[in-house]
Amino acid sequence: MSVLSVAKKDFLDIRRSKSVWIVSGLYALLVVFLFYLGRSGTSEPNVASQLSALASVGLPFIPIIALMMVYLAIAGERESGSIRYLLSLPNTRRDIVLGKYLSRGAVGASVILAAFGVGAVTAVLWYPSLEPTVFAGVAGLTVLLTLAYVSVAIGISAATGSRSRAMAGSIGFYIVSTLMMLLPTFSIVAALKYVLNGRLELGLSDHLFEFLRMLSPTIAFRKAFPLVVPSDIETFMTNGDPSAPAYLAPEVALVILVAWLVVPAVFGLWQFNRADLG
């Protein structure tokens, strides 16, 4: 077997999962619901505004979709013992990690693109213009966010040896990187700011702490959003302060988001290579 063989087998397995179909359907329904609401109460419904609303309302759900589909990809096989069967074939540990990453990433991207496909149909039917450039940009950025959390989940799954640890790691990462970051006053960054500026009185710049928040894939997605929406959509213009330094620019946020596609999976592979599977 090889990376592609592992990916093909895993893709066939995961596509039969009821949870994948359920979350796919729910996200597609959310897309339709928001586009339906967007055409009500206004004579000139705007696709870009609804895409911004979708990104805002749907943002907490994207990581859930990715983490649910992926967190047991390797940890589940290690706990059941089937990982030894995979390794008894001409597979390396690298083949397993990369193959699982490719298959789960393909499923996650397909879920998002299918939902946006439904959204495109409703936009054509209900809105004056599809605004295809904006639509494609938001869809692509959302796929990047999904793949970032697929990478995180693969990394956690590869680095842990049991279902319970993989679940705990995924839930913990979701809380820290998404829920707490979307509520910045309750985040780790806020606690760090309180200690460094409030208690130690170091007087560090607010921009520095905002950059630390941007290291979260969820916040990096929000910061990169101005790259794909018109400038008059202010909901996500999070770098609108003219005094903000260059490291808070949307382009930097996009680079951070892309880095999340690689770093967690590489870390998971490194830990998986060191693990005793006997």
mmCIF file of C-alpha atoms in Angstrom:
data_model
loop_
_atom_site.group_PDB
_atom_site.id
_atom_site.type_symbol
_atom_site.label_atom_id
_atom_site.label_comp_id
_atom_site.label_asym_id
_atom_site.label_seq_id
_atom_site.Cartn_x
_atom_site.Cartn_y
_atom_site.Cartn_z
ATOM 1 C CA MET A 1 0.000 0.000 0.000
ATOM 2 C CA SER A 2 0.991 3.684 -0.056
ATOM 3 C CA VAL A 3 -0.221 7.112 1.034
ATOM 4 C CA LEU A 4 -2.858 7.139 -1.706
ATOM 5 C CA SER A 5 -3.958 3.580 -0.917
ATOM 6 C CA VAL A 6 -4.413 4.433 2.759
ATOM 7 C CA ALA A 7 -6.288 7.597 1.779
ATOM 8 C CA LYS A 8 -8.598 5.712 -0.602
ATOM 9 C CA LYS A 9 -9.478 3.047 1.964
ATOM 10 C CA ASP A 10 -10.040 5.619 4.698
ATOM 11 C CA PHE A 11 -12.143 7.800 2.400
ATOM 12 C CA LEU A 12 -14.452 4.845 1.700
ATOM 13 C CA ASP A 13 -14.741 4.216 5.434
ATOM 14 C CA ILE A 14 -15.423 7.782 6.543
ATOM 15 C CA ARG A 15 -17.984 8.521 3.840
ATOM 16 C CA ARG A 16 -20.230 5.837 5.378
ATOM 17 C CA SER A 17 -20.225 7.632 8.734
ATOM 18 C CA LYS A 18 -23.664 8.911 9.685
ATOM 19 C CA SER A 19 -22.125 11.754 11.694
ATOM 20 C CA VAL A 20 -20.486 13.101 8.518
ATOM 21 C CA TRP A 21 -23.813 13.181 6.695
ATOM 22 C CA ILE A 22 -25.577 14.734 9.690
ATOM 23 C CA VAL A 23 -23.117 17.602 10.148
ATOM 24 C CA SER A 24 -22.981 18.121 6.383
ATOM 25 C CA GLY A 25 -26.749 18.429 6.225
ATOM 26 C CA LEU A 26 -26.929 20.761 9.216
ATOM 27 C CA TYR A 27 -24.303 23.099 7.792
ATOM 28 C CA ALA A 28 -26.048 23.143 4.405
ATOM 29 C CA LEU A 29 -29.328 23.975 6.155
ATOM 30 C CA LEU A 30 -27.597 26.821 7.991
ATOM 31 C CA VAL A 31 -26.393 28.209 4.664
ATOM 32 C CA VAL A 32 -29.887 28.066 3.151
ATOM 33 C CA PHE A 33 -31.465 29.570 6.278
ATOM 34 C CA LEU A 34 -29.093 32.551 6.358
ATOM 35 C CA PHE A 35 -29.512 33.230 2.648
ATOM 36 C CA TYR A 36 -33.273 33.017 3.066
ATOM 37 C CA LEU A 37 -33.169 35.522 5.942
ATOM 38 C CA GLY A 38 -30.937 37.811 3.931
ATOM 39 C CA ARG A 39 -33.489 38.306 1.209
ATOM 40 C CA SER A 40 -36.226 39.265 3.674
ATOM 41 C CA GLY A 41 -36.837 42.823 4.775
ATOM 42 C CA THR A 42 -34.738 44.488 2.097
ATOM 43 C CA SER A 43 -35.331 45.455 -1.515
ATOM 44 C CA GLU A 44 -31.671 44.901 -2.452
ATOM 45 C CA PRO A 45 -30.369 41.706 -0.834
ATOM 46 C CA ASN A 46 -26.589 41.462 -0.913
ATOM 47 C CA VAL A 47 -24.663 38.195 -1.259
ATOM 48 C CA ALA A 48 -21.446 39.577 0.246
ATOM 49 C CA SER A 49 -23.297 40.658 3.399
ATOM 50 C CA GLN A 50 -24.837 37.208 3.767
ATOM 51 C CA LEU A 51 -21.494 35.526 3.279
ATOM 52 C CA SER A 52 -20.141 37.684 6.091
ATOM 53 C CA ALA A 53 -23.094 36.681 8.258
ATOM 54 C CA LEU A 54 -22.509 33.019 7.380
ATOM 55 C CA ALA A 55 -18.856 33.292 8.349
ATOM 56 C CA SER A 56 -19.822 34.913 11.645
ATOM 57 C CA VAL A 57 -22.660 32.570 12.622
ATOM 58 C CA GLY A 58 -21.086 29.439 11.179
ATOM 59 C CA LEU A 59 -17.594 30.065 12.536
ATOM 60 C CA PRO A 60 -18.020 28.004 15.752
ATOM 61 C CA PHE A 61 -19.360 25.050 13.729
ATOM 62 C CA ILE A 62 -16.509 24.653 11.219
ATOM 63 C CA PRO A 63 -14.026 23.329 13.821
ATOM 64 C CA ILE A 64 -16.688 20.957 15.190
ATOM 65 C CA ILE A 65 -17.246 19.486 11.720
ATOM 66 C CA ALA A 66 -13.510 18.925 11.204
ATOM 67 C CA LEU A 67 -12.717 17.642 14.696
ATOM 68 C CA MET A 68 -15.688 15.249 14.744
ATOM 69 C CA MET A 69 -14.633 13.654 11.474
ATOM 70 C CA VAL A 70 -10.959 13.303 12.303
ATOM 71 C CA TYR A 71 -10.123 12.902 15.988
ATOM 72 C CA LEU A 72 -10.435 9.084 15.933
ATOM 73 C CA ALA A 73 -8.680 8.616 12.590
ATOM 74 C CA ILE A 74 -5.521 7.168 14.145
ATOM 75 C CA ALA A 75 -6.224 7.047 17.882
ATOM 76 C CA GLY A 76 -9.250 4.803 17.286
ATOM 77 C CA GLU A 77 -7.146 2.359 15.276
ATOM 78 C CA ARG A 78 -4.433 2.350 17.924
ATOM 79 C CA GLU A 79 -6.905 1.577 20.704
ATOM 80 C CA SER A 80 -8.612 -1.194 18.732
ATOM 81 C CA GLY A 81 -5.313 -2.687 17.618
ATOM 82 C CA SER A 82 -6.110 -2.424 13.899
ATOM 83 C CA ILE A 83 -3.159 -0.066 13.495
ATOM 84 C CA ARG A 84 -0.886 -3.131 13.650
ATOM 85 C CA TYR A 85 -2.700 -4.594 10.655
ATOM 86 C CA LEU A 86 -2.134 -1.411 8.668
ATOM 87 C CA LEU A 87 1.538 -1.465 9.574
ATOM 88 C CA SER A 88 1.842 -5.168 8.691
ATOM 89 C CA LEU A 89 1.126 -4.172 5.099
ATOM 90 C CA PRO A 90 3.861 -2.283 3.222
ATOM 91 C CA ASN A 91 2.905 0.959 4.973
ATOM 92 C CA THR A 92 5.071 3.273 6.986
ATOM 93 C CA ARG A 93 3.750 5.381 9.839
ATOM 94 C CA ARG A 94 4.208 8.376 7.564
ATOM 95 C CA ASP A 95 1.942 6.728 4.956
ATOM 96 C CA ILE A 96 -0.794 6.263 7.568
ATOM 97 C CA VAL A 97 -0.691 9.829 8.882
ATOM 98 C CA LEU A 98 -0.526 11.460 5.448
ATOM 99 C CA GLY A 99 -3.109 9.084 3.989
ATOM 100 C CA LYS A 100 -5.569 9.780 6.795
ATOM 101 C CA TYR A 101 -4.883 13.508 6.458
ATOM 102 C CA LEU A 102 -5.613 13.447 2.728
ATOM 103 C CA SER A 103 -8.823 11.433 3.061
ATOM 104 C CA ARG A 104 -10.270 13.347 6.007
ATOM 105 C CA GLY A 105 -9.241 16.646 4.448
ATOM 106 C CA ALA A 106 -10.968 15.676 1.199
ATOM 107 C CA VAL A 107 -14.160 14.812 3.089
ATOM 108 C CA GLY A 108 -14.044 18.038 5.119
ATOM 109 C CA ALA A 109 -13.459 20.162 2.023
ATOM 110 C CA SER A 110 -16.267 18.332 0.206
ATOM 111 C CA VAL A 111 -18.693 19.082 3.039
ATOM 112 C CA ILE A 112 -17.919 22.800 2.889
ATOM 113 C CA LEU A 113 -17.961 23.017 -0.903
ATOM 114 C CA ALA A 114 -21.243 21.104 -1.088
ATOM 115 C CA ALA A 115 -22.824 23.526 1.391
ATOM 116 C CA PHE A 116 -21.528 26.513 -0.564
ATOM 117 C CA GLY A 117 -22.835 24.878 -3.725
ATOM 118 C CA VAL A 118 -26.302 24.825 -2.166
ATOM 119 C CA GLY A 119 -25.746 28.443 -1.147
ATOM 120 C CA ALA A 120 -24.805 29.372 -4.715
ATOM 121 C CA VAL A 121 -28.055 27.885 -6.022
ATOM 122 C CA THR A 122 -30.128 29.841 -3.483
ATOM 123 C CA ALA A 123 -28.169 33.010 -4.269
ATOM 124 C CA VAL A 124 -28.884 32.654 -7.989
ATOM 125 C CA LEU A 125 -32.577 32.115 -7.274
ATOM 126 C CA TRP A 126 -33.069 34.790 -4.606
ATOM 127 C CA TYR A 127 -30.426 37.506 -5.148
ATOM 128 C CA PRO A 128 -29.768 40.022 -7.921
ATOM 129 C CA SER A 129 -26.178 38.807 -8.372
ATOM 130 C CA LEU A 130 -24.137 35.789 -7.241
ATOM 131 C CA GLU A 131 -20.974 37.903 -6.879
ATOM 132 C CA PRO A 132 -18.892 34.873 -7.921
ATOM 133 C CA THR A 133 -15.491 36.309 -6.998
ATOM 134 C CA VAL A 134 -16.547 37.034 -3.428
ATOM 135 C CA PHE A 135 -18.416 33.735 -3.201
ATOM 136 C CA ALA A 136 -15.404 31.731 -4.356
ATOM 137 C CA GLY A 137 -13.084 33.648 -2.040
ATOM 138 C CA VAL A 138 -15.195 33.038 1.065
ATOM 139 C CA ALA A 139 -15.660 29.377 0.134
ATOM 140 C CA GLY A 140 -11.912 28.952 -0.357
ATOM 141 C CA LEU A 141 -11.070 30.650 2.935
ATOM 142 C CA THR A 142 -13.629 28.477 4.745
ATOM 143 C CA VAL A 143 -12.064 25.358 3.217
ATOM 144 C CA LEU A 144 -8.671 26.534 4.505
ATOM 145 C CA LEU A 145 -10.102 26.895 8.014
ATOM 146 C CA THR A 146 -11.610 23.408 7.773
ATOM 147 C CA LEU A 147 -8.303 21.903 6.621
ATOM 148 C CA ALA A 148 -6.495 23.699 9.435
ATOM 149 C CA TYR A 149 -8.683 21.946 11.995
ATOM 150 C CA VAL A 150 -8.324 18.649 10.102
ATOM 151 C CA SER A 151 -4.574 19.059 10.536
ATOM 152 C CA VAL A 152 -5.036 19.790 14.243
ATOM 153 C CA ALA A 153 -7.257 16.745 14.721
ATOM 154 C CA ILE A 154 -4.864 14.488 12.785
ATOM 155 C CA GLY A 155 -2.013 15.778 14.932
ATOM 156 C CA ILE A 156 -3.931 15.086 18.142
ATOM 157 C CA SER A 157 -5.098 11.671 16.915
ATOM 158 C CA ALA A 158 -1.581 10.644 15.874
ATOM 159 C CA ALA A 159 -0.045 11.872 19.134
ATOM 160 C CA THR A 160 -2.494 10.080 21.450
ATOM 161 C CA GLY A 161 -3.028 6.388 22.035
ATOM 162 C CA SER A 162 -6.676 6.220 23.044
ATOM 163 C CA ARG A 163 -10.105 7.513 22.071
ATOM 164 C CA SER A 164 -10.595 9.307 25.382
ATOM 165 C CA ARG A 165 -7.323 11.234 25.091
ATOM 166 C CA ALA A 166 -8.003 12.159 21.482
ATOM 167 C CA MET A 167 -11.488 13.371 22.418
ATOM 168 C CA ALA A 168 -10.194 15.330 25.414
ATOM 169 C CA GLY A 169 -7.448 16.918 23.316
ATOM 170 C CA SER A 170 -9.859 17.885 20.532
ATOM 171 C CA ILE A 171 -12.437 19.354 22.920
ATOM 172 C CA GLY A 172 -9.750 21.228 24.823
ATOM 173 C CA PHE A 173 -8.252 22.686 21.670
ATOM 174 C CA TYR A 174 -11.697 23.730 20.432
ATOM 175 C CA ILE A 175 -12.477 25.525 23.686
ATOM 176 C CA VAL A 176 -9.128 27.309 23.822
ATOM 177 C CA SER A 177 -8.770 28.174 20.128
ATOM 178 C CA THR A 178 -12.386 28.935 19.247
ATOM 179 C CA LEU A 179 -14.860 29.509 22.068
ATOM 180 C CA MET A 180 -12.475 31.409 24.330
ATOM 181 C CA MET A 181 -10.907 33.342 21.455
ATOM 182 C CA LEU A 182 -14.298 34.470 20.178
ATOM 183 C CA LEU A 183 -14.883 35.811 23.714
ATOM 184 C CA PRO A 184 -11.563 37.639 24.079
ATOM 185 C CA THR A 185 -12.137 38.769 27.673
ATOM 186 C CA PHE A 186 -12.145 35.097 28.758
ATOM 187 C CA SER A 187 -9.225 33.910 26.631
ATOM 188 C CA ILE A 188 -5.735 32.807 27.592
ATOM 189 C CA VAL A 189 -4.470 35.951 25.882
ATOM 190 C CA ALA A 190 -6.635 38.067 28.203
ATOM 191 C CA ALA A 191 -5.220 36.225 31.206
ATOM 192 C CA LEU A 192 -1.702 36.776 29.911
ATOM 193 C CA LYS A 193 -2.417 40.466 29.379
ATOM 194 C CA TYR A 194 -3.751 40.746 32.925
ATOM 195 C CA VAL A 195 -0.590 39.180 34.346
ATOM 196 C CA LEU A 196 1.940 41.045 32.198
ATOM 197 C CA ASN A 197 0.262 44.464 32.072
ATOM 198 C CA GLY A 198 -2.120 44.424 35.011
ATOM 199 C CA ARG A 199 0.071 42.780 37.646
ATOM 200 C CA LEU A 200 3.640 43.170 36.373
ATOM 201 C CA GLU A 201 2.892 46.540 34.709
ATOM 202 C CA LEU A 202 5.067 45.862 31.675
ATOM 203 C CA GLY A 203 2.979 48.153 29.469
ATOM 204 C CA LEU A 204 3.015 45.860 26.435
ATOM 205 C CA SER A 205 1.119 47.031 23.356
ATOM 206 C CA ASP A 206 -2.465 45.918 22.793
ATOM 207 C CA HIS A 207 -1.408 45.132 19.240
ATOM 208 C CA LEU A 208 0.977 42.466 20.534
ATOM 209 C CA PHE A 209 -1.814 40.702 22.400
ATOM 210 C CA GLU A 210 -4.046 40.961 19.343
ATOM 211 C CA PHE A 211 -1.324 39.214 17.352
ATOM 212 C CA LEU A 212 -1.255 36.438 19.953
ATOM 213 C CA ARG A 213 -5.020 36.036 19.456
ATOM 214 C CA MET A 214 -4.412 35.865 15.719
ATOM 215 C CA LEU A 215 -2.297 32.740 16.219
ATOM 216 C CA SER A 216 -5.582 30.880 16.701
ATOM 217 C CA PRO A 217 -6.773 29.427 13.375
ATOM 218 C CA THR A 218 -10.261 30.767 14.077
ATOM 219 C CA ILE A 219 -9.061 34.330 14.639
ATOM 220 C CA ALA A 220 -6.626 34.067 11.722
ATOM 221 C CA PHE A 221 -9.648 33.250 9.545
ATOM 222 C CA ARG A 222 -11.481 36.337 10.805
ATOM 223 C CA LYS A 223 -8.441 38.553 10.301
ATOM 224 C CA ALA A 224 -7.929 37.252 6.750
ATOM 225 C CA PHE A 225 -11.573 37.804 5.795
ATOM 226 C CA PRO A 226 -11.031 41.343 4.386
ATOM 227 C CA LEU A 227 -8.959 39.734 1.629
ATOM 228 C CA VAL A 228 -12.073 38.150 0.097
ATOM 229 C CA VAL A 229 -14.914 40.601 0.812
ATOM 230 C CA PRO A 230 -15.541 44.148 -0.456
ATOM 231 C CA SER A 231 -14.156 46.959 1.665
ATOM 232 C CA ASP A 232 -17.642 48.221 2.499
ATOM 233 C CA ILE A 233 -18.374 45.026 4.461
ATOM 234 C CA GLU A 234 -17.138 46.203 7.840
ATOM 235 C CA THR A 235 -18.140 43.257 10.016
ATOM 236 C CA PHE A 236 -14.793 41.534 9.604
ATOM 237 C CA MET A 237 -12.585 44.543 8.904
ATOM 238 C CA THR A 238 -10.586 43.692 11.999
ATOM 239 C CA ASN A 239 -7.450 45.490 10.850
ATOM 240 C CA GLY A 240 -9.161 48.815 10.172
ATOM 241 C CA ASP A 241 -7.041 50.748 12.681
ATOM 242 C CA PRO A 242 -4.570 52.771 10.574
ATOM 243 C CA SER A 243 -2.073 52.687 13.448
ATOM 244 C CA ALA A 244 -2.055 48.876 13.529
ATOM 245 C CA PRO A 245 1.368 47.370 12.746
ATOM 246 C CA ALA A 246 2.048 45.315 9.638
ATOM 247 C CA TYR A 247 1.998 42.026 11.548
ATOM 248 C CA LEU A 248 -1.760 42.430 12.044
ATOM 249 C CA ALA A 249 -2.414 42.686 8.309
ATOM 250 C CA PRO A 250 -4.861 40.225 6.695
ATOM 251 C CA GLU A 251 -2.014 38.791 4.604
ATOM 252 C CA VAL A 252 -0.151 37.780 7.766
ATOM 253 C CA ALA A 253 -3.320 36.173 9.096
ATOM 254 C CA LEU A 254 -3.607 34.143 5.890
ATOM 255 C CA VAL A 255 -0.023 32.914 6.280
ATOM 256 C CA ILE A 256 -0.788 31.849 9.854
ATOM 257 C CA LEU A 257 -3.905 30.001 8.713
ATOM 258 C CA VAL A 258 -1.924 28.155 6.030
ATOM 259 C CA ALA A 259 0.739 27.233 8.613
ATOM 260 C CA TRP A 260 -1.963 25.461 10.639
ATOM 261 C CA LEU A 261 -2.458 23.123 7.658
ATOM 262 C CA VAL A 262 1.078 21.792 8.135
ATOM 263 C CA VAL A 263 2.482 22.237 11.639
ATOM 264 C CA PRO A 264 0.004 20.134 13.729
ATOM 265 C CA ALA A 265 0.124 17.215 11.272
ATOM 266 C CA VAL A 266 3.937 17.268 11.279
ATOM 267 C CA PHE A 267 3.967 17.339 15.078
ATOM 268 C CA GLY A 268 1.528 14.417 15.200
ATOM 269 C CA LEU A 269 3.687 12.419 12.776
ATOM 270 C CA TRP A 270 6.760 13.101 14.902
ATOM 271 C CA GLN A 271 4.976 11.837 18.013
ATOM 272 C CA PHE A 272 3.510 8.851 16.159
ATOM 273 C CA ASN A 273 6.967 7.835 14.956
ATOM 274 C CA ARG A 274 8.179 7.820 18.574
ATOM 275 C CA ALA A 275 5.202 5.872 19.955
ATOM 276 C CA ASP A 276 5.476 2.268 21.077
ATOM 277 C CA LEU A 277 2.613 0.446 19.355
ATOM 278 C CA GLY A 278 3.446 -2.952 20.765
#
